[in-house]
CSV table of C-alpha atoms and ligand atoms in Angstrom, one decimal:
chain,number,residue,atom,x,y,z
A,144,UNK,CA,-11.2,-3.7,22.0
A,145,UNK,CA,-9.5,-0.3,21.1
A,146,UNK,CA,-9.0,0.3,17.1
A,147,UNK,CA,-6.6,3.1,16.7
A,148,UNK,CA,-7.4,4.1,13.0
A,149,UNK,CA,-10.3,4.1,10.4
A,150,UNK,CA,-7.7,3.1,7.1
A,151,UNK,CA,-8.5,-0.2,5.3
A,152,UNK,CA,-6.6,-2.0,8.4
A,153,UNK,CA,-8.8,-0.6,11.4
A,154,UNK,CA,-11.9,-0.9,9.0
A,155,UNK,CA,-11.8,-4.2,8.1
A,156,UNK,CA,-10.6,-5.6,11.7
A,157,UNK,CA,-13.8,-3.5,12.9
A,158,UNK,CA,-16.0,-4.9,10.5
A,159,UNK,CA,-14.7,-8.8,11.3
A,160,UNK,CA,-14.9,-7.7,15.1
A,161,UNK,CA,-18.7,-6.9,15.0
A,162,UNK,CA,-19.9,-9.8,13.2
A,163,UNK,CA,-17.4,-12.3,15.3
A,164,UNK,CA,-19.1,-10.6,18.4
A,165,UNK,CA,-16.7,-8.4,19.7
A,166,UNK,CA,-17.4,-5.0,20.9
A,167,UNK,CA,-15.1,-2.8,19.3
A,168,UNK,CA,-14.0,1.3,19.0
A,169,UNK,CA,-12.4,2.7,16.3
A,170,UNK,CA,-10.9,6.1,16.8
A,171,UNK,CA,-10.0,8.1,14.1
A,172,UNK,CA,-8.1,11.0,14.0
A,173,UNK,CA,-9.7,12.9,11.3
A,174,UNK,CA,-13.0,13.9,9.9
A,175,UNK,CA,-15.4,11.5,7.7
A,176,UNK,CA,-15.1,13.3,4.8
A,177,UNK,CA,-11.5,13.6,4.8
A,178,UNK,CA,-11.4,10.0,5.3
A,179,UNK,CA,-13.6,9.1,2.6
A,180,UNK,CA,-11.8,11.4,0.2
A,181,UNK,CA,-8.2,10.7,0.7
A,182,UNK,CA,-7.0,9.1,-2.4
A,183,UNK,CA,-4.5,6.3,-2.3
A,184,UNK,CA,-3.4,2.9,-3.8
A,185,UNK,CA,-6.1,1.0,-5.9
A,186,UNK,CA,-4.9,-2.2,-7.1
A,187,UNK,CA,-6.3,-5.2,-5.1
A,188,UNK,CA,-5.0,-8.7,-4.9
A,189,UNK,CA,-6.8,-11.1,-5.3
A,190,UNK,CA,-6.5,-12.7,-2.2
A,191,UNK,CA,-7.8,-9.1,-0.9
A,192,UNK,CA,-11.0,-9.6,-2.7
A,193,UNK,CA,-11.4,-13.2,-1.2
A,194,UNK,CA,-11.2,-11.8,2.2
A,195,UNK,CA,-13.3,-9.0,1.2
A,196,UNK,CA,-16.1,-11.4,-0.3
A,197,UNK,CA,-15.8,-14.1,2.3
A,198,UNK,CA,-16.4,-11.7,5.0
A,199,UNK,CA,-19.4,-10.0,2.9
A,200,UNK,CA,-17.9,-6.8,2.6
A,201,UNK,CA,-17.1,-6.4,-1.6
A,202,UNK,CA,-20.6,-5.5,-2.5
A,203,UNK,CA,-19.0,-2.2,-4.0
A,204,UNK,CA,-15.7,-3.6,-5.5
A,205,UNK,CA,-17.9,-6.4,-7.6
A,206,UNK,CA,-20.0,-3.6,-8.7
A,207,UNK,CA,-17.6,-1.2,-9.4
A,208,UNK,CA,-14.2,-2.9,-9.4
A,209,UNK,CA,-12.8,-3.5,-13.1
A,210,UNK,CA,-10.1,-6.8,-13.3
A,211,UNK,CA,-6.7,-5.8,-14.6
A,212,UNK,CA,-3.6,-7.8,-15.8
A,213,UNK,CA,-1.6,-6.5,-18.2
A,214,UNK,CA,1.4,-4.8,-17.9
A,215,UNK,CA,4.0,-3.0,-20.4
A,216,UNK,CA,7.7,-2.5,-19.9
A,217,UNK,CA,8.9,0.1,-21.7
A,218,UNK,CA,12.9,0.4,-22.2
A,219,UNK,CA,15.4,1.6,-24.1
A,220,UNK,CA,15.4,-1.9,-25.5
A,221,UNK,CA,12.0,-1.8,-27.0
A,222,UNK,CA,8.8,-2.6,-25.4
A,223,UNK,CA,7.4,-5.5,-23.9
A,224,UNK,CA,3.8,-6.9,-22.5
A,225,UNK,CA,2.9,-9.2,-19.6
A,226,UNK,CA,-0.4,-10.5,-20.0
A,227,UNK,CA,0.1,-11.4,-15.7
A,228,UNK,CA,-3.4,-12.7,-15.7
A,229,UNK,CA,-2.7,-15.9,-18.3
A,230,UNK,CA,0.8,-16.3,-16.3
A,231,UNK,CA,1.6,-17.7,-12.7
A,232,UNK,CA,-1.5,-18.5,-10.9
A,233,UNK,CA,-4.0,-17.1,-13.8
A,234,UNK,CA,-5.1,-14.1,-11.5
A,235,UNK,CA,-5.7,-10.6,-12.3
A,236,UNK,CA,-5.6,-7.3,-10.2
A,237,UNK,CA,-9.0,-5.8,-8.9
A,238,UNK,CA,-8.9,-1.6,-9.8
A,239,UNK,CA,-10.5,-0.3,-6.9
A,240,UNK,CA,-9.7,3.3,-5.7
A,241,UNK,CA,-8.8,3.1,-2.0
A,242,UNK,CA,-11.1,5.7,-0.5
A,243,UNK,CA,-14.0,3.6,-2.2
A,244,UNK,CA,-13.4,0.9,-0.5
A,245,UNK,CA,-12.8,3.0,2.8
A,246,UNK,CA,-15.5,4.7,2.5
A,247,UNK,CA,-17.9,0.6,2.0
A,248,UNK,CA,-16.2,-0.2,5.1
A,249,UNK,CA,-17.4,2.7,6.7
A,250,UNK,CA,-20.8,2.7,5.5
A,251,UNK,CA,-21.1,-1.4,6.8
A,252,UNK,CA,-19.5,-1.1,10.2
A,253,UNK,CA,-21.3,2.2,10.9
A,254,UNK,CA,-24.7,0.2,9.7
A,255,UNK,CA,-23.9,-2.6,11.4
A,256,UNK,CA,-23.8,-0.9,14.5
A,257,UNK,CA,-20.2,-0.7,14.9
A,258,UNK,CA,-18.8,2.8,17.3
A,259,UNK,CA,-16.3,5.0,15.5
A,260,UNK,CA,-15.1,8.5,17.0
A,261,UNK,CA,-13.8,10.9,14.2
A,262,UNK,CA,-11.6,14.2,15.6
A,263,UNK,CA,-10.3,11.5,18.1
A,264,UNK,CA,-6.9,11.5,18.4
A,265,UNK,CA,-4.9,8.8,20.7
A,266,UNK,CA,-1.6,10.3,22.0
A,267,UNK,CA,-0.3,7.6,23.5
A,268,UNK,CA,-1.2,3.8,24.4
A,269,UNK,CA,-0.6,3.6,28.1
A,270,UNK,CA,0.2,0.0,30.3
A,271,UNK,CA,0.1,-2.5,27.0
A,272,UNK,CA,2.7,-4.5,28.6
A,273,UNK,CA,-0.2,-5.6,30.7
A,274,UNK,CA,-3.9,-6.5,30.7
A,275,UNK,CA,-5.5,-3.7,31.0
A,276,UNK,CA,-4.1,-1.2,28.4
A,277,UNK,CA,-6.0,2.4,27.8
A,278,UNK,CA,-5.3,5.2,25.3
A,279,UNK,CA,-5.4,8.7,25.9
A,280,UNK,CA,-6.9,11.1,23.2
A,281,UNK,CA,-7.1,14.3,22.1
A,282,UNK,CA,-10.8,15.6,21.0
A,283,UNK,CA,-11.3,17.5,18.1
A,284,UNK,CA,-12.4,20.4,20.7
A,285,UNK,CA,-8.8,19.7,22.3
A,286,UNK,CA,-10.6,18.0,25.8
A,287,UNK,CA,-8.7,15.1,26.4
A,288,UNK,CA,-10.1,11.7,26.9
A,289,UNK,CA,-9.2,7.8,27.9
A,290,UNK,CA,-10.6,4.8,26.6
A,291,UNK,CA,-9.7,1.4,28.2
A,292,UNK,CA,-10.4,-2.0,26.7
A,293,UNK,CA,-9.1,-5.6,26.5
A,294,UNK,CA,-6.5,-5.3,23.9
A,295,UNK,CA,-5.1,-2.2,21.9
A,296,UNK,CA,-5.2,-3.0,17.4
A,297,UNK,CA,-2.6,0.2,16.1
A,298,UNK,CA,-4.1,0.7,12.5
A,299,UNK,CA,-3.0,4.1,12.9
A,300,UNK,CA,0.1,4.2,10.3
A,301,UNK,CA,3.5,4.8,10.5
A,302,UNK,CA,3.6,8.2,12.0
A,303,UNK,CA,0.3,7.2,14.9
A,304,UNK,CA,0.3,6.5,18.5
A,305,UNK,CA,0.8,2.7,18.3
A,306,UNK,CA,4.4,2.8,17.0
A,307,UNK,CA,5.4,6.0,19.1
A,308,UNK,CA,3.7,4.4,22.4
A,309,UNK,CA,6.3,1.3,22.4
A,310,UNK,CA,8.9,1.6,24.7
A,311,UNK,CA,12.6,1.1,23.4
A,312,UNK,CA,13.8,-2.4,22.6
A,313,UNK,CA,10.1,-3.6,22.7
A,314,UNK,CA,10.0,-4.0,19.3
A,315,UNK,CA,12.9,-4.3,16.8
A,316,UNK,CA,12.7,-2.1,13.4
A,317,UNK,CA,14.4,-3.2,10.4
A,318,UNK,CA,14.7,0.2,8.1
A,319,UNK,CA,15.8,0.3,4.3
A,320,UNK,CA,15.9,3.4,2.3
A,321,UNK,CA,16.0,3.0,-1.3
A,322,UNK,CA,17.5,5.9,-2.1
A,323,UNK,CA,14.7,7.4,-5.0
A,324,UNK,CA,11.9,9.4,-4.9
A,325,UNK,CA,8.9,9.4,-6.7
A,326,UNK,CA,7.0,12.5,-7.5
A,327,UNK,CA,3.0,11.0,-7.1
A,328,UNK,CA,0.1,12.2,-9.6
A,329,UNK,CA,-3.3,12.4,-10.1
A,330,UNK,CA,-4.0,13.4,-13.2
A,331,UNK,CA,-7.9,14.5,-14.8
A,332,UNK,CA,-7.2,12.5,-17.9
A,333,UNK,CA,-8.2,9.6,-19.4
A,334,UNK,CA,-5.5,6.5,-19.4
A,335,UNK,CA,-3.1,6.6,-22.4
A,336,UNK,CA,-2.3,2.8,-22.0
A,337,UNK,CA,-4.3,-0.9,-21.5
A,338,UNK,CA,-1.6,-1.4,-19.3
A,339,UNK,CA,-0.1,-0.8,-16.3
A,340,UNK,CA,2.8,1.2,-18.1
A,341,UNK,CA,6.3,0.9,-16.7
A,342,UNK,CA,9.1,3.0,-18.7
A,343,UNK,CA,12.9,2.7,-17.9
A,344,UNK,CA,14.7,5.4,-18.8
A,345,UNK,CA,18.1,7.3,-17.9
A,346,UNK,CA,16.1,10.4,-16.8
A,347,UNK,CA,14.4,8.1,-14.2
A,348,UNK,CA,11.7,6.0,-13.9
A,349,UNK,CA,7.7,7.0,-15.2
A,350,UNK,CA,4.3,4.6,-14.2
A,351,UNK,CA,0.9,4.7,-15.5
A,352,UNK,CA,-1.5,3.5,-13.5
A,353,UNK,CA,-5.2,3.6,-14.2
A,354,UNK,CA,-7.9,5.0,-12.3
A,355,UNK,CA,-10.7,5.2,-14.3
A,356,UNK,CA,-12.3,6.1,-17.2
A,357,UNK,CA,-11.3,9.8,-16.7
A,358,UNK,CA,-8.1,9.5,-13.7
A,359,UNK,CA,-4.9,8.0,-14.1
A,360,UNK,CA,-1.9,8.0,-11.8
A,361,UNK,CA,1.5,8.6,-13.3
A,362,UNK,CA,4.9,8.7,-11.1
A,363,UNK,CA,7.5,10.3,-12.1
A,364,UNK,CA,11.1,9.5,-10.3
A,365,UNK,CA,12.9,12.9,-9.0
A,366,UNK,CA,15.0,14.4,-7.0
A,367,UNK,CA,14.9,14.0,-3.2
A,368,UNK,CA,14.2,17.7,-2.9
A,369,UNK,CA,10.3,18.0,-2.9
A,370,UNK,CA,10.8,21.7,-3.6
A,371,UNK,CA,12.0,21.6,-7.2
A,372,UNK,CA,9.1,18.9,-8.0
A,373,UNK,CA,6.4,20.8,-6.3
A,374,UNK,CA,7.7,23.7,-8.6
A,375,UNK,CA,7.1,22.1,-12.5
A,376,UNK,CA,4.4,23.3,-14.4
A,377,UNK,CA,1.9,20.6,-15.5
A,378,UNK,CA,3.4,21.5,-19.3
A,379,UNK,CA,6.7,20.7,-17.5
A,380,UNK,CA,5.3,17.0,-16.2
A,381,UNK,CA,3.4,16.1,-19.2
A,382,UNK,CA,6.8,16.7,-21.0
A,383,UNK,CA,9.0,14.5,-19.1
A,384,UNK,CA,6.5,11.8,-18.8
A,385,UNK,CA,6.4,12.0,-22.7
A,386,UNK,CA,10.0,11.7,-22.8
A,387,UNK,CA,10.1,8.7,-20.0
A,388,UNK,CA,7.2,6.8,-21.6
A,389,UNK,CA,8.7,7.4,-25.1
A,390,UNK,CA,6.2,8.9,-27.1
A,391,UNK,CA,7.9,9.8,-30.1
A,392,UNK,CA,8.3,5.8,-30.1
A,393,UNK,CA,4.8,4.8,-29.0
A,394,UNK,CA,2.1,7.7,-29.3
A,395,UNK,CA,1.9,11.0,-26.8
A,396,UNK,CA,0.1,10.2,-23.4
A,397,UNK,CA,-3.4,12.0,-23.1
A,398,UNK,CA,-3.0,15.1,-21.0
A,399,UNK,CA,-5.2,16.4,-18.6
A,400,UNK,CA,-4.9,18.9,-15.2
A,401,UNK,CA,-2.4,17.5,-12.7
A,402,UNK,CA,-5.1,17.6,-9.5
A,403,UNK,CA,-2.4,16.6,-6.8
A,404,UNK,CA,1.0,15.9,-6.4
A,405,UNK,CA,3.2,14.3,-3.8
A,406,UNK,CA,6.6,13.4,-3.2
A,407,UNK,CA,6.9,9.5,-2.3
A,408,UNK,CA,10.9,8.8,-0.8
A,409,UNK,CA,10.9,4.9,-1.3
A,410,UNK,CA,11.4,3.5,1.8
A,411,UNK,CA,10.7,0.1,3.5
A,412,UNK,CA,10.7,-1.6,7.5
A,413,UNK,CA,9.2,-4.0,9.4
A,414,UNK,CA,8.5,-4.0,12.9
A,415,UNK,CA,9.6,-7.1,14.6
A,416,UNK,CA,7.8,-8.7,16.8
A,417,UNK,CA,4.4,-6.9,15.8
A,418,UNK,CA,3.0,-7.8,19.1
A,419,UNK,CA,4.0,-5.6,22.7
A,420,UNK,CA,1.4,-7.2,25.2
A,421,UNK,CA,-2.0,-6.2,24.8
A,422,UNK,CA,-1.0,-3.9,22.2
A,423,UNK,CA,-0.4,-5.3,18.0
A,424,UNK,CA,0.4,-4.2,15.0
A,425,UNK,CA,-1.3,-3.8,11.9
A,426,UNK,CA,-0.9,-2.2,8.5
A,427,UNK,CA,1.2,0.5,7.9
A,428,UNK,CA,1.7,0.6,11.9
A,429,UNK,CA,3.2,-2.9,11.3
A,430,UNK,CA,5.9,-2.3,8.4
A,431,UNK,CA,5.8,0.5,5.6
A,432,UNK,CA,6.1,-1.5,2.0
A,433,UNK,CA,7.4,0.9,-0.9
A,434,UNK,CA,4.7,1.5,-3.5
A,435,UNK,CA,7.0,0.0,-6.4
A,436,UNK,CA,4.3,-3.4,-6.6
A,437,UNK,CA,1.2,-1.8,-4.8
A,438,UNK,CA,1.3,-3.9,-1.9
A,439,UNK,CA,0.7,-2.1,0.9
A,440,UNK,CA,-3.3,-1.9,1.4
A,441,UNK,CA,-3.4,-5.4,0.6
A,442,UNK,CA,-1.3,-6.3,3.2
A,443,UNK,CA,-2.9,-4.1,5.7
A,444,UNK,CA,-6.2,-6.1,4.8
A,445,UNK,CA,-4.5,-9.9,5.3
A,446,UNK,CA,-3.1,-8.3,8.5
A,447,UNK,CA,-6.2,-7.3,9.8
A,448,UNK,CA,-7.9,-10.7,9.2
A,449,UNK,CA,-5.5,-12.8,10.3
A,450,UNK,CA,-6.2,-10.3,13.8
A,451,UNK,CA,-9.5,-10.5,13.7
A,452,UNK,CA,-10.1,-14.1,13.9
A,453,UNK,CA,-7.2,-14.6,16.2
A,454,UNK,CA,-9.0,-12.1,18.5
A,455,UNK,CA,-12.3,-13.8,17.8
A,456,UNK,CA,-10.7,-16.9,19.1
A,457,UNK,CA,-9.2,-15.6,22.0
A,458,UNK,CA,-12.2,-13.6,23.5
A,459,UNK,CA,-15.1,-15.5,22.4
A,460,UNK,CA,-13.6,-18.9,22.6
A,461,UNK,CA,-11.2,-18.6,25.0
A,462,UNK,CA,-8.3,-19.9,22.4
A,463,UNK,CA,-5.2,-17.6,22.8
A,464,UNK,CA,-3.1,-19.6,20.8
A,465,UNK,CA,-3.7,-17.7,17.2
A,466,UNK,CA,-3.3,-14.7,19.2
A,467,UNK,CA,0.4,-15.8,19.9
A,468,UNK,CA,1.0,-17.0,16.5
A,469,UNK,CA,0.0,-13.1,14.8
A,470,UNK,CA,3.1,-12.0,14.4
A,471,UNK,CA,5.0,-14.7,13.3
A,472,UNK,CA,2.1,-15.6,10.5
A,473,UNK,CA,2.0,-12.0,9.3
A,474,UNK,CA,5.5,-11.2,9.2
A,475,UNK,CA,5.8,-14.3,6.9
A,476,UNK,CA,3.8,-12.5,4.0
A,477,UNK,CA,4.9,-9.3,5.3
A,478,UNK,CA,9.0,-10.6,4.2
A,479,UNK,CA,7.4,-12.2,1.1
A,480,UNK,CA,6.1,-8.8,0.0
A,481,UNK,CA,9.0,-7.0,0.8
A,482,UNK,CA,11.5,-9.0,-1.4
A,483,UNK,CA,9.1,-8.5,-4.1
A,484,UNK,CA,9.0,-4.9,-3.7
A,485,UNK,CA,12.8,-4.7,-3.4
A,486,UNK,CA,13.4,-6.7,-6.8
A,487,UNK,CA,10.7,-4.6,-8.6
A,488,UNK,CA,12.9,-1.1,-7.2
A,489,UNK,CA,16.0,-3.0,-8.6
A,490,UNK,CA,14.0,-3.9,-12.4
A,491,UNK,CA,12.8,0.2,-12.4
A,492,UNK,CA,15.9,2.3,-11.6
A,493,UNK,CA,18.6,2.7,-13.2
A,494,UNK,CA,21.4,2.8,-11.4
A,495,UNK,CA,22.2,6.3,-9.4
A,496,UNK,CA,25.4,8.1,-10.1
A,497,UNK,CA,28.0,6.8,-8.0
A,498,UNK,CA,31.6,5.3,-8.3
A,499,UNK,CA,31.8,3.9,-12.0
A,500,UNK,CA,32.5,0.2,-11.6
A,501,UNK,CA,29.5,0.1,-8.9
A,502,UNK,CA,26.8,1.8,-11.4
A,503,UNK,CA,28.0,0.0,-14.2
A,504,UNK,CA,28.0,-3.5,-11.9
A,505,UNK,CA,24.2,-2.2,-11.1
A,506,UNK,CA,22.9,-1.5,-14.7
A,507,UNK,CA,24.3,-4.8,-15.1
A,508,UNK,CA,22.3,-6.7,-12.7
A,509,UNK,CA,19.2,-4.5,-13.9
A,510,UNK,CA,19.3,-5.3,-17.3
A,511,UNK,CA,19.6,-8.6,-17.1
A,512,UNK,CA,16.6,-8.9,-15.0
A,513,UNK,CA,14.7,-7.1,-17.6
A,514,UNK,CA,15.9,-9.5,-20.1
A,515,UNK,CA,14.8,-12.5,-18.5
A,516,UNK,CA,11.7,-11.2,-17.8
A,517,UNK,CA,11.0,-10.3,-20.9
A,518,UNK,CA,12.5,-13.8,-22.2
A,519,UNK,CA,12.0,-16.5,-20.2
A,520,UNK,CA,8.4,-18.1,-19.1
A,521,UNK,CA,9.5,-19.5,-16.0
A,522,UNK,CA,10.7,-15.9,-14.6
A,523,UNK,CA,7.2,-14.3,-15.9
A,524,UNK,CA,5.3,-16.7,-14.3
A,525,UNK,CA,7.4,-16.3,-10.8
A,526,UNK,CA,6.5,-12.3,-11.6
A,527,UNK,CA,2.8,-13.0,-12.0
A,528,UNK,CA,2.3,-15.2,-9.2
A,529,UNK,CA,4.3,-12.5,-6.9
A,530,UNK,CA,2.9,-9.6,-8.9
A,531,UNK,CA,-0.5,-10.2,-7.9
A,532,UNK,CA,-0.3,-12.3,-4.7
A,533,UNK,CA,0.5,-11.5,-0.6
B,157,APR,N1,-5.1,8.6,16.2
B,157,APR,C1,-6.1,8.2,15.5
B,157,APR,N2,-6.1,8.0,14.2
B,157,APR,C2,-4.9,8.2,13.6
B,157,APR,C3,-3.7,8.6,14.3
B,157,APR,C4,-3.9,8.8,15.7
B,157,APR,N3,-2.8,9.2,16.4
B,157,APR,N4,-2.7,8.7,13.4
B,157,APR,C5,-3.2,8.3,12.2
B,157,APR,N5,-4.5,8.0,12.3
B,157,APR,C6,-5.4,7.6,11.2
B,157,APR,C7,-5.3,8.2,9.9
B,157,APR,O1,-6.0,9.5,9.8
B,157,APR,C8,-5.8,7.2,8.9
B,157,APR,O2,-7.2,7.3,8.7
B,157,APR,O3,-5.1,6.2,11.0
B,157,APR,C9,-5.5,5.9,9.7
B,157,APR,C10,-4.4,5.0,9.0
B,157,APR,O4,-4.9,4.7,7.7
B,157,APR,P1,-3.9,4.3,6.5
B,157,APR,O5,-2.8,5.3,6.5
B,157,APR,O6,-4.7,4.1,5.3
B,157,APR,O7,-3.2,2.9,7.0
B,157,APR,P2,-3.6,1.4,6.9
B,157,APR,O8,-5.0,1.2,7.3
B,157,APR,O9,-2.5,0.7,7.7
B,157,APR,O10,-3.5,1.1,5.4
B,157,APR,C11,-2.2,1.0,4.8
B,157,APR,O11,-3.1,1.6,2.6
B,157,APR,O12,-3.0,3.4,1.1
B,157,APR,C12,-2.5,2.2,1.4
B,157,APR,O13,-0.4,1.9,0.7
B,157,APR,C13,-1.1,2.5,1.7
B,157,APR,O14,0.3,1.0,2.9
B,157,APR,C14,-0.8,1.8,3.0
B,157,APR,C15,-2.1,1.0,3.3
C-alpha cells in the first residue's frame, strides 16, 4: 500500500494501516521539519477526537488540547454570543494546532515501525485503472524512483500527483469559487476574545481565532490581489482589524508581530467518484472545503478512517465490499460539510458590489440569517450541531 502524503490524511491512514496489519509507505514530498512546522487549521471536531482516541493516537491532544465553544458575532447590529457547546448536540471544539498533531502522528507511526520517505516526490501514479498500480518519484537528490503496491491512498492535496495522475473523465470535479479572499494571520499576541470572534462589517469580514496563550489567528477579508495585502504594515492590519472587530464599541484587540501572512481565495470542489481503480482519494486530494467553519482537517481525518478499515477489510479479510462503498460514504459527509461551509460564507460577507437590486436582494438574505441566529433556538442549535460535527 502506497500513501502519497505525510498531512493529517496520509498520517492517520498510515497509523490505522500498521496496527490493522498492513504494510504501508508514505512518501512525502518535503522535509520533517518543514512538516512538523507548517502551521495550519486547529479546531478539531469532536468526532475527530473520537477517531483520534479510539485508534490510540490523542495522547497529545488530551494533554495539550484545550475545549472551546463559544463564539461571538459581531455586527453592525450589536453583538451576539453562542455558547455552541450547551446548544445542538452539547459538544465543544478541541484547539489543537495542526502541525502538533502532525507532528504525534509522526512520532507513533515512525515508532511503531511504520516506513516514510521525506524528499520523495511522486510525479505521477501510473496503471491505477488496474491491479497493479506504481508511482514514480522524484528524490530529493533529483534520482528518480518507482514504488509498486496493491493500491495507491492520494493524501497528497489539491495541487499532488493523485489528482493530476487521473485521466480525463475518470473523475468528475464539481468547482465553486466564492468570490472573496481572506488575507491569513499569525499573529505573536495573546487572544483579545473568549471566543471565536466573527465581525461583519462593510469593509469586509475580520475572525479571531485562538491559538494559544500567546498566538492567535485573525483573517482579514481583501482584495483578490495578494500584492496590495502582502504590502500593509502590521500598524496597517492591526488597524483595520480594530475597525472590523469594532473596538471603539468593544475594547482594542491586543497587538503583537504579524509572523505570517497568506492570501486564502475561498474556494470549494469535490471530486466525484473519489475512487479511479486502485487509486482513492483522500483529504484535500478528495475535495478542497473553504476554511469559513474549519472543516477541512477534520474531514481529511474521517476520510482516512473510513479508508483504512475498508482497506483493512479488503486485504486482511478478504471483504472488498467497504472498499466499494468509500466513496459514496465519504462524499456523504463530504456534501454535508460543504453546505455548511457555503451558509457560513453567505452569514460573513456582505454582499460584493454588483448590480443594485442583486446586492441589496443579498444583504437581505444575509441579515436575515444573522437575525435568526441570533433569535431563534431551533436555528442555534442546527448551527451547533453543524458547527462542530462532520
Ligand atoms: N508527493 C508527495 N507528497 C506530496 C506531494 C507529492 N507530489 N504533493 C504534496 N505532498 C505532501 C505535502 O507536502 C503535504 O505534507 O502531501 C501532504 C498533504 O498534506 P495536507 O496539505 O495537510 O493535506 P491533507 O492531509 O489532505 O489535510 C487536509 O488539513 O490543514 C488542513 O484545512 C487543511 O483541508 C486541509 C486539511
Amino acid at each position: 500500500m502506497i500513501i502519497l502524503g505525510a498531512g493529517p490524511a496520509g498520517l492517520v491512514l498510515g497509523n490505522l494501516l500498521l496496527r490493522g496489519g498492513v504494510d504501508c509507505v508514505v512518501l512525502e514530498r518535503a522535509d520533517r521539519e518543514h512538516v512538523q512546522q507548517r502551521t495550519r487549521a486547529g479546531y478539531l471536531a469532536p468526532e475527530t477526537v473520537r477517531i483520534l482516541e479510539r485508534n490510540g493516537l490523542a495522547e497529545g491532544l488530551r494533554a495539550r488540547g484545550r475545549e472551546h465553544g463559544v463564539c461571538e458575532f459581531r455586527t453592525e447590529d450589536g453583538r451576539f454570543r453562542l455558547d455552541y457547546r450547551t446548544l445542538g448536540r452539547g459538544e465543544p471544539h478541541t484547539v489543537y494546532p495542526q502541525h502538533e498533531l502532525v507532528s504525534d502522528l509522526l512520532a507513533q507511526f515512525i515508532d511503531a515501525g511504520g516506513r516514510i520517505r521525506f524528499g520523495a516526490e511522486a510525479v505521477t501514479v501510473a496503471e491505477a485503472d488496474g491491479p497493479d498500480p506504481s508511482v514514480t518519484v522524484r528524490e530529493g537528490d533529483g534520482r528518480p524512483g518507482r514504488w509498486r503496491g496493491r493500491y495507491v491512498a492520494a493524501c497528497d492535496g489539491r495541487h499532488g500527483a493523485g489528482r493530476r495522475s487521473l485521466p480525463p473523465g475518470a473523475v468528475r470535479r464539481h468547482h465553486r469559487d466564492h468570490g472573496v479572499s481572506w488575507l491569513g494571520l499569525l499573529a505573536e499576541a495573546p487572544p483579545s476574545l473568549d471566543a471565536v470572534g466573527y465581525a461583519i462589517h462593510p469593509r469586509g469580514f475580520a475572525g479571531h481565532m485562538a491559538r494559544s496563550t500567546g498566538i492567535t489567528r485573525y483573517y482579514l477579508q481583501c482584495e483578490r490581489d495578494t500584492a496590495a495585502c502582502d504590502a500593509w504594515s502590521d500598524a496597517r492590519i492591526w488597524d483595520e482589524l480594530d475597525l472590523r472587530m469594532r473596538a471603539a464599541e468593544y475594547g482594542p484587540l491586543l497587538r503583537g508581530r504579524i509572523v505570517r501572512r497568506g492570501v486564502v481565495h475561498l474556494e470549494s470542489d469535490v471530486l466525484e467518484p473519489l475512487r479511479h481503480g486502485s487509486l482513492f482519494l483522500v483529504g484535500d486530494a478528495a475535495g478542497l472545503i473553504s476554511p469559513s467553519a474549519a472543516k477541512g482537517a477534520n474531514l481529511a481525518v474521517l476520510e482516512a478512517e473510513i479508508l483504512a478499515r475498508a482497506l483493512i477489510d479488503a486485504l486482511v479479510r478478504g471483504d472488498t465490499v467497504p472498499l466499494a462503498g468509500y466513496s459514496e460514504r465519504c462524499l456523504a459527509h463530504i456534501w454535508r460539510a460543504q453546505d455548511f461551509s457555503h451558509w457560513m460564507i453567505g452569514l460573513l460577507h456582505t454582499a460584493a458590489p454588483g448590480p443594485e437590486a442583486a446586492s441589496f436582494f443579498q444583504e437581505g438574505l444575509r441579515r436575515s440569517r444573522i437575525a435568526a441566529l441570533r433569535g431563534s433556538r431551533t436555528q442555534q442549535d442546527w448551527f451547533a450541531e453543524n458547527y462542530v460535527g462532520i
